[in-house]
PDB file of C-alpha atoms in Angstrom:
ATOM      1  CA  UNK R1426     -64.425 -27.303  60.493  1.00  0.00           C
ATOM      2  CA  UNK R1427     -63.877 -26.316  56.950  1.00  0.00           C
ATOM      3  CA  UNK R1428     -61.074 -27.895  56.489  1.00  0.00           C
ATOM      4  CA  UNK R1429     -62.546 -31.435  58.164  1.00  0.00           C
ATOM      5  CA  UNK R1430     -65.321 -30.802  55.233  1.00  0.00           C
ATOM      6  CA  UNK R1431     -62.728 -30.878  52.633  1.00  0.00           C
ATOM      7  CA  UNK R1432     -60.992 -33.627  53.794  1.00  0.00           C
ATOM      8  CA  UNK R1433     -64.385 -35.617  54.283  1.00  0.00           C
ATOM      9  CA  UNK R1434     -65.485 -34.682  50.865  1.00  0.00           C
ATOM     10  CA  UNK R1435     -61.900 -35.772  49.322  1.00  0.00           C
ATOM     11  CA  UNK R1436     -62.473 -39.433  50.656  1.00  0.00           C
ATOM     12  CA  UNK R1437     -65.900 -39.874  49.280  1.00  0.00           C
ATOM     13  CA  UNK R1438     -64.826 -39.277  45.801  1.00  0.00           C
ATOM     14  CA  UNK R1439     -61.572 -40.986  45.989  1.00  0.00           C
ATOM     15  CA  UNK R1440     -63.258 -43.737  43.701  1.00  0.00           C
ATOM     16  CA  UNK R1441     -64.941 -41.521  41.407  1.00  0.00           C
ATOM     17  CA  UNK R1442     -61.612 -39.803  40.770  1.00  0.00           C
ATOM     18  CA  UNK R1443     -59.766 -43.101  40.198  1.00  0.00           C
ATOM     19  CA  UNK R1444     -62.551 -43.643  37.540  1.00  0.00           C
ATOM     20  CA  UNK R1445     -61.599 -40.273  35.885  1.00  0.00           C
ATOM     21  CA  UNK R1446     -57.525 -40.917  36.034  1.00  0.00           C
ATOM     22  CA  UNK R1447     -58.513 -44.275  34.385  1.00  0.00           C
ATOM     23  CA  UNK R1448     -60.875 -42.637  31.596  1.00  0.00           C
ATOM     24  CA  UNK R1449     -58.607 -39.782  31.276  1.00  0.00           C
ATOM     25  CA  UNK R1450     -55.607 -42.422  30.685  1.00  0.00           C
ATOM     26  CA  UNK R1451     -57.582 -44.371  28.246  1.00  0.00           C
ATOM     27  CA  UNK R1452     -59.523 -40.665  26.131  1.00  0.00           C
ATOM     28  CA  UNK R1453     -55.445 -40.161  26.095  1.00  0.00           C
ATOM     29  CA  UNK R1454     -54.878 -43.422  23.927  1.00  0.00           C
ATOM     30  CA  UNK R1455     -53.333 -45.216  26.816  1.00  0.00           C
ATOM     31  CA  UNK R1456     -55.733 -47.981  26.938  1.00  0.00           C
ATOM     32  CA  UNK R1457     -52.989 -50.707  28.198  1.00  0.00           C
ATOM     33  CA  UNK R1458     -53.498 -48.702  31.955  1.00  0.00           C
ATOM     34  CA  UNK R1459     -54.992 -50.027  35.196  1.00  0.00           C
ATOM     35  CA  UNK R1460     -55.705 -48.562  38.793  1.00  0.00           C
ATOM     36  CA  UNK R1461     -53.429 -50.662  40.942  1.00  0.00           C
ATOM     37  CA  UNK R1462     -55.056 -50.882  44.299  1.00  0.00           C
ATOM     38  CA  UNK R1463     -52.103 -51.666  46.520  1.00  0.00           C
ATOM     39  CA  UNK R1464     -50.069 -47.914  45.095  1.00  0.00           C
ATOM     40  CA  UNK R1465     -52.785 -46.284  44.560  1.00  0.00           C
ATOM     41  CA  UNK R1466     -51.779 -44.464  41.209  1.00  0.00           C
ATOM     42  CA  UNK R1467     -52.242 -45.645  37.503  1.00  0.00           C
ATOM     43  CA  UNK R1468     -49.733 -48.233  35.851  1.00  0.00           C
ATOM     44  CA  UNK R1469     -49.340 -49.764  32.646  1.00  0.00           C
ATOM     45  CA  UNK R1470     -49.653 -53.359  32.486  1.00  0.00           C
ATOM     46  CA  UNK R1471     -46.248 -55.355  31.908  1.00  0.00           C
ATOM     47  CA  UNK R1472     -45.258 -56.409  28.794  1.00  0.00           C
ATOM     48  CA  UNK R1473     -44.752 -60.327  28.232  1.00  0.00           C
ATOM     49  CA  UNK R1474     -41.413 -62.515  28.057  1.00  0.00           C
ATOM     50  CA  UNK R1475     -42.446 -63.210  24.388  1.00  0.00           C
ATOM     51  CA  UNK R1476     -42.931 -59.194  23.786  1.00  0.00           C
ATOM     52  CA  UNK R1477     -39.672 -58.025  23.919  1.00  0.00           C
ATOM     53  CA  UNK R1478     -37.798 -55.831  23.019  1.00  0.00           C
ATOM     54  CA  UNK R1479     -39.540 -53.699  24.971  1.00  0.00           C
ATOM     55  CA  UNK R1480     -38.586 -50.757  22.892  1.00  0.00           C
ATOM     56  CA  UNK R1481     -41.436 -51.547  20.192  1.00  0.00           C
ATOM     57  CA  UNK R1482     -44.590 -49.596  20.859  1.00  0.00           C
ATOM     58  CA  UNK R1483     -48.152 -51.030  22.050  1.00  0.00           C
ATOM     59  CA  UNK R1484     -50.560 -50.833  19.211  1.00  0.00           C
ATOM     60  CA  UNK R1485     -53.444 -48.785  20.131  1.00  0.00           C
ATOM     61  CA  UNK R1486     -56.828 -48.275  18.414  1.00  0.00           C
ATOM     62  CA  UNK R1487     -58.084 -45.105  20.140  1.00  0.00           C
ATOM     63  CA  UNK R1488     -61.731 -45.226  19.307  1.00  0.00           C
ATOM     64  CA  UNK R1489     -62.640 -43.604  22.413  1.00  0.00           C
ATOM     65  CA  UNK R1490     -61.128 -39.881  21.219  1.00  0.00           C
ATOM     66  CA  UNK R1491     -62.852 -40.513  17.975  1.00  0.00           C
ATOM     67  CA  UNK R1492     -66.340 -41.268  19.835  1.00  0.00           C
ATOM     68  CA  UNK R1493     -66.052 -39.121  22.524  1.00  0.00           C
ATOM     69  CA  UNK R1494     -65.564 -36.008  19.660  1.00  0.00           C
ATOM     70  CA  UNK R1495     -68.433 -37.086  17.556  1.00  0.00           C
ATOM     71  CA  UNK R1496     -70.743 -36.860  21.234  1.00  0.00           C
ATOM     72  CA  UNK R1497     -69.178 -33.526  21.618  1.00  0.00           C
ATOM     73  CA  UNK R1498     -70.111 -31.931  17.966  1.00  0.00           C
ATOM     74  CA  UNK R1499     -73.696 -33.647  18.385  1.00  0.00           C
ATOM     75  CA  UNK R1500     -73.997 -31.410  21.781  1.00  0.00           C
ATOM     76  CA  UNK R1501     -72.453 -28.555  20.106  1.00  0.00           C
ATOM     77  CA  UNK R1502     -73.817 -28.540  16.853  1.00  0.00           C
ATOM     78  CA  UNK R1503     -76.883 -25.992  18.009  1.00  0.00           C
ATOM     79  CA  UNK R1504     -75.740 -22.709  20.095  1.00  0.00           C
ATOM     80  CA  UNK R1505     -77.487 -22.643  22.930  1.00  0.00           C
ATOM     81  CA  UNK R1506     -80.287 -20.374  22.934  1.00  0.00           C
ATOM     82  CA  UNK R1507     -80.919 -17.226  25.446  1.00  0.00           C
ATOM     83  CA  UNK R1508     -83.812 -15.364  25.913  1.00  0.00           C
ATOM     84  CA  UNK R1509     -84.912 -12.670  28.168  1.00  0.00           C
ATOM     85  CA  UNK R1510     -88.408 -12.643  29.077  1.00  0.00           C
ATOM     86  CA  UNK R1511     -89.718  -9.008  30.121  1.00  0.00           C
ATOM     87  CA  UNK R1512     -91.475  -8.321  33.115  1.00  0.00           C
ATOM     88  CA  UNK R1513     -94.702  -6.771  31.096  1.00  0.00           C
ATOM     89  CA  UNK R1514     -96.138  -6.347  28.006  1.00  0.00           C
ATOM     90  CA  UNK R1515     -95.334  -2.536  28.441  1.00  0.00           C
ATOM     91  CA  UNK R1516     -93.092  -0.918  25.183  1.00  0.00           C
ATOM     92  CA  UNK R1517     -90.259  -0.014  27.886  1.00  0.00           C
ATOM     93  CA  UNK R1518     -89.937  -4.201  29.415  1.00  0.00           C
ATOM     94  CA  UNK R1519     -90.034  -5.381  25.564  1.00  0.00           C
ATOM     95  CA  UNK R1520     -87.063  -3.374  24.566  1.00  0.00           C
ATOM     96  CA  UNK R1521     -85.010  -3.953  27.612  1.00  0.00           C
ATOM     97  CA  UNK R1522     -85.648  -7.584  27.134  1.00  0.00           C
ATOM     98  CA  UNK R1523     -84.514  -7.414  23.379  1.00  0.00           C
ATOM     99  CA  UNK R1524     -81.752  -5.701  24.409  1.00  0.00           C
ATOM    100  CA  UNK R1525     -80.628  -7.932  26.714  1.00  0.00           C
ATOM    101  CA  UNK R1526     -80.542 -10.490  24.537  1.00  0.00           C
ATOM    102  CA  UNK R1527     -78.453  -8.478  22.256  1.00  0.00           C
ATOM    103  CA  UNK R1528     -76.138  -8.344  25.603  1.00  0.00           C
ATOM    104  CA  UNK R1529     -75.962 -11.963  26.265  1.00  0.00           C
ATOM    105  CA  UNK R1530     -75.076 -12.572  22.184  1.00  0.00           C
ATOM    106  CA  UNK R1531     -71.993 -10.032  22.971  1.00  0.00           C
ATOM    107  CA  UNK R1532     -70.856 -11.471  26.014  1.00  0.00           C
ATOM    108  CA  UNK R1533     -71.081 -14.976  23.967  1.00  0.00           C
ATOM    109  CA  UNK R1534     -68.686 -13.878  21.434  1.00  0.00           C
ATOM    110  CA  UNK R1535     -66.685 -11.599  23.595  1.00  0.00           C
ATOM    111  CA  UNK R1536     -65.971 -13.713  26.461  1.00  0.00           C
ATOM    112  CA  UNK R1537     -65.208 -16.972  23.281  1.00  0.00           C
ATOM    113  CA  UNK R1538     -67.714 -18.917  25.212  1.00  0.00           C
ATOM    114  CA  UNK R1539     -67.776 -21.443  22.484  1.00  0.00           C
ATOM    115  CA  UNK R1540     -64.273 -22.883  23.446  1.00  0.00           C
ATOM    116  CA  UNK R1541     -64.954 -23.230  26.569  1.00  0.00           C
ATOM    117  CA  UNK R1542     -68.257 -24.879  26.644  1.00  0.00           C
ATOM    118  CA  UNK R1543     -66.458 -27.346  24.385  1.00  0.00           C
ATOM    119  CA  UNK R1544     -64.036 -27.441  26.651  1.00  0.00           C
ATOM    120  CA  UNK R1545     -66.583 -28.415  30.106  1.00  0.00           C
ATOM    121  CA  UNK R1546     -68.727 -30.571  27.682  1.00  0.00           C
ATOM    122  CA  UNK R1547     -65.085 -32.571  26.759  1.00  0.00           C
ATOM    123  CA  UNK R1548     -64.728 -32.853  30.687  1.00  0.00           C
ATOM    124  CA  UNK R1549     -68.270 -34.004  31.007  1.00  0.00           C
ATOM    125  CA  UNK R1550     -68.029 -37.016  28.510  1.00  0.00           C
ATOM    126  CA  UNK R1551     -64.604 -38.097  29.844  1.00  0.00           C
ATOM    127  CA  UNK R1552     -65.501 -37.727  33.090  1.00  0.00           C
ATOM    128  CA  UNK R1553     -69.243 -37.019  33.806  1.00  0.00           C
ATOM    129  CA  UNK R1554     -68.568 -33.829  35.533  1.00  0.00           C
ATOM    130  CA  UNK R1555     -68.060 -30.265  33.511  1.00  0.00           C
ATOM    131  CA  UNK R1556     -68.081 -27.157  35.259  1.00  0.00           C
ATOM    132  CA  UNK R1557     -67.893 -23.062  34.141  1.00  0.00           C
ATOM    133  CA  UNK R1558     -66.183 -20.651  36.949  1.00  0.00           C
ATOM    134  CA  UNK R1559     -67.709 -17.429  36.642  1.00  0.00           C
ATOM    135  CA  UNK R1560     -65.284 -14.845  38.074  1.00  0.00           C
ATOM    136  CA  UNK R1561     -64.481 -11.388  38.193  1.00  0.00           C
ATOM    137  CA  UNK R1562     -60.829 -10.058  36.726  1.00  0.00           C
ATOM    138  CA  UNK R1563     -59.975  -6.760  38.269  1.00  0.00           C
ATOM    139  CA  UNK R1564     -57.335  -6.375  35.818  1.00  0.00           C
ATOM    140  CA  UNK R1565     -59.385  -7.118  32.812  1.00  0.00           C
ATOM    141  CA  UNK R1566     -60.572  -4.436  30.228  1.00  0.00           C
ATOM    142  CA  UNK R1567     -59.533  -1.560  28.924  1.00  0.00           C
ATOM    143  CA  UNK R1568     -56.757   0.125  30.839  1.00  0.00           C
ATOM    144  CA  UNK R1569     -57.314   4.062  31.917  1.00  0.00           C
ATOM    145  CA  UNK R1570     -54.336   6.685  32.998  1.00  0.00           C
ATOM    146  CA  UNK R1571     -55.145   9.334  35.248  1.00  0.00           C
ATOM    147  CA  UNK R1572     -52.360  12.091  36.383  1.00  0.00           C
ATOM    148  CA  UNK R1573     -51.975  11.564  39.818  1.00  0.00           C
ATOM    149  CA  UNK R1574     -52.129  15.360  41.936  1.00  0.00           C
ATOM    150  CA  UNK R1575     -49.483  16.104  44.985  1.00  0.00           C
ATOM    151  CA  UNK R1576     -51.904  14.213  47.187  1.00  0.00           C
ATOM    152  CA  UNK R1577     -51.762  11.273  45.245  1.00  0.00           C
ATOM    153  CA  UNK R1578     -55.269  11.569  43.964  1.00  0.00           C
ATOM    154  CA  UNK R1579     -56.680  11.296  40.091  1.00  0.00           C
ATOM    155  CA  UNK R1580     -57.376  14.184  38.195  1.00  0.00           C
ATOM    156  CA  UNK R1581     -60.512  13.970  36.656  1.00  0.00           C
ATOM    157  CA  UNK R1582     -60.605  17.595  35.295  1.00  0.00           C
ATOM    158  CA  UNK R1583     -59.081  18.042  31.506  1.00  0.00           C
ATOM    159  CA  UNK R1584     -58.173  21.854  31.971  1.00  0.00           C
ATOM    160  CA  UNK R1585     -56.688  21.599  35.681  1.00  0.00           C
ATOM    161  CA  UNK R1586     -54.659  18.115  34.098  1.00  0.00           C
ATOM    162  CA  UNK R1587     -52.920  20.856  31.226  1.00  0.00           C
ATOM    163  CA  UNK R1588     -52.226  22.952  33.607  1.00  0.00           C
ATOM    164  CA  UNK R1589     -50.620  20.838  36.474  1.00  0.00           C
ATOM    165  CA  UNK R1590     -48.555  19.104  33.327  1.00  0.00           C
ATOM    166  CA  UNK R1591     -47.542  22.395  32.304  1.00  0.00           C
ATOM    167  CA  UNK R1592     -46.161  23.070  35.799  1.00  0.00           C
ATOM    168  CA  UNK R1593     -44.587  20.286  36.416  1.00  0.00           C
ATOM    169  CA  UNK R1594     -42.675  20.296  33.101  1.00  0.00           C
ATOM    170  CA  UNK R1595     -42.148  24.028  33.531  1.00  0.00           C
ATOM    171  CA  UNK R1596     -39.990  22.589  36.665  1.00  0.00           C
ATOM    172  CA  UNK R1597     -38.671  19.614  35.193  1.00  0.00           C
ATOM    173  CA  UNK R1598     -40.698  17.273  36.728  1.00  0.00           C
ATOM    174  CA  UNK R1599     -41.771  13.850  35.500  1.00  0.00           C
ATOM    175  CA  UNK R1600     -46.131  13.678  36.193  1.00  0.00           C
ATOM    176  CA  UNK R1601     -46.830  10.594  37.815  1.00  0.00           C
ATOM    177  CA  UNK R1602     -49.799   8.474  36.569  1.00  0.00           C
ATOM    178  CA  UNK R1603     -52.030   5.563  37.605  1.00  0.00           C
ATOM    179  CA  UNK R1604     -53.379   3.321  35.681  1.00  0.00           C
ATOM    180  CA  UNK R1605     -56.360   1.616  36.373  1.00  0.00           C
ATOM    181  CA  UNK R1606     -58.612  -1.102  34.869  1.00  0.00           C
ATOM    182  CA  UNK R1607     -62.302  -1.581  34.464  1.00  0.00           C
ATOM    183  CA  UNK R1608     -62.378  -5.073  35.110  1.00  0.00           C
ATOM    184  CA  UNK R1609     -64.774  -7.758  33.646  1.00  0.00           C
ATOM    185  CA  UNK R1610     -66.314 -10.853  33.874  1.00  0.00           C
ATOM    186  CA  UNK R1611     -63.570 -13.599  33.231  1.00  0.00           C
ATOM    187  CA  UNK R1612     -65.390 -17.360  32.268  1.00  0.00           C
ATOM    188  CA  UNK R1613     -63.546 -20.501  32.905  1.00  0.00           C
ATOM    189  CA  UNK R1614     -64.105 -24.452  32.273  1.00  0.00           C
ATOM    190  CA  UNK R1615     -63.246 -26.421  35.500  1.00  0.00           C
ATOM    191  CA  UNK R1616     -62.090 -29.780  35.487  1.00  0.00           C
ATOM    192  CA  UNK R1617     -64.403 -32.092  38.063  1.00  0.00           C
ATOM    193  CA  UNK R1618     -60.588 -32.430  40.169  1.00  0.00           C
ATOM    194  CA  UNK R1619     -61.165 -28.867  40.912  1.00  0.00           C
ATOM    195  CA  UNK R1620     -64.561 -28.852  41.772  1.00  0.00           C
ATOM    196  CA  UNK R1621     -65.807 -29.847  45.338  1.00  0.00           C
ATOM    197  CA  UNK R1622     -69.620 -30.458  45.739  1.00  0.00           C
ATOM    198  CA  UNK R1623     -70.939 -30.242  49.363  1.00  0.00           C
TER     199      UNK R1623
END
């Protein structure tokens, strides 16, 4: 069934996405492209008998790259804004909310949400649709060893760690460790080929 879905969804944006090739092509200074219906794909539109050599280049005034920038700084010209709004006028919500905006101004520079947002916005000019993936990276963040015991399980303990290390190397021994990772929140612009809307 799923896969009936996707296939469904596919064909109703097959013109849509023919639209964004075509924009793509042209944002890409190749503004001498066409959607050929009979091969389905993008071509370049031969060059006349009285054009040749064909080695000289097409001029091309790319003023959609120019335009489609100055869009793009007048969108990103103010950082968006984020509040939090607390739950009651009580001294304990008011803090929490302040402090979660103090959060959400971290996570902005930490997870370099400005070049991505400029990065969806871009996709949303060219071709109307910009997306952010919100994901979780188990193997993001700070990395953490722990000395692995005979069982194969972490040592959490500081004095029984010096003390299995000092047996170990007392018999020559090599401790085995793990290392694990926190994980975080990994943010991601997404192209509208990637994206399927049901």
């Amino acid at each position: 069934d799923l896969s009936t879905r996707f296939d469904q969804l596919r064909r109703s944006r097959m013109l849509l996405e023919r639209q964004w090739r075509l924009n793509l092509a042209f944002y890409k200074g190749k503004q001498y492209s066409f959607f050929a219906p009979k091969s389905d794909r993008l071509e370049s539109l031969a060059t006349e008998e009285g054009e040749k050599p064909r080695h000289r280049v097409r001029i091309v005034s790319n003023q959609i790259i120019g335009g489609s920038h100055a869009l793009l700084a007048q969108l990103t010209k103010t950082k968006p804004q984020m509040y939090a709004t607390p739950g009651s006028g009580s001294d304990h919500d008011v803090k929490a909310s302040q402090m979660a905006e103090r959060l959400l101004e971290f996570w902005w520079s930490d997870f370099k949400l400005d070049s991505t947002l400029d990065e969806a916005l871009l996709w949303s000019i060219v071709a109307g649709q910009g997306y952010w993936k919100i994901d979780w990276d188990a193997q993001a963040g700070k990395p953490m060893r722990f000395m692995l015991d005979p069982q194969g399980q972490p040592i959490i303990d500081d004095s029984l760690k010096d003390a299995f290390r000092s047996e170990l190397e007392a018999q020559g021994i090599e401790p085995q460790e793990k290392v694990v990772y926190l994980g975080d929140i990994k943010v991601e612009a997404m192209s509208p080929f990637d994206v399927y809307l049901d």
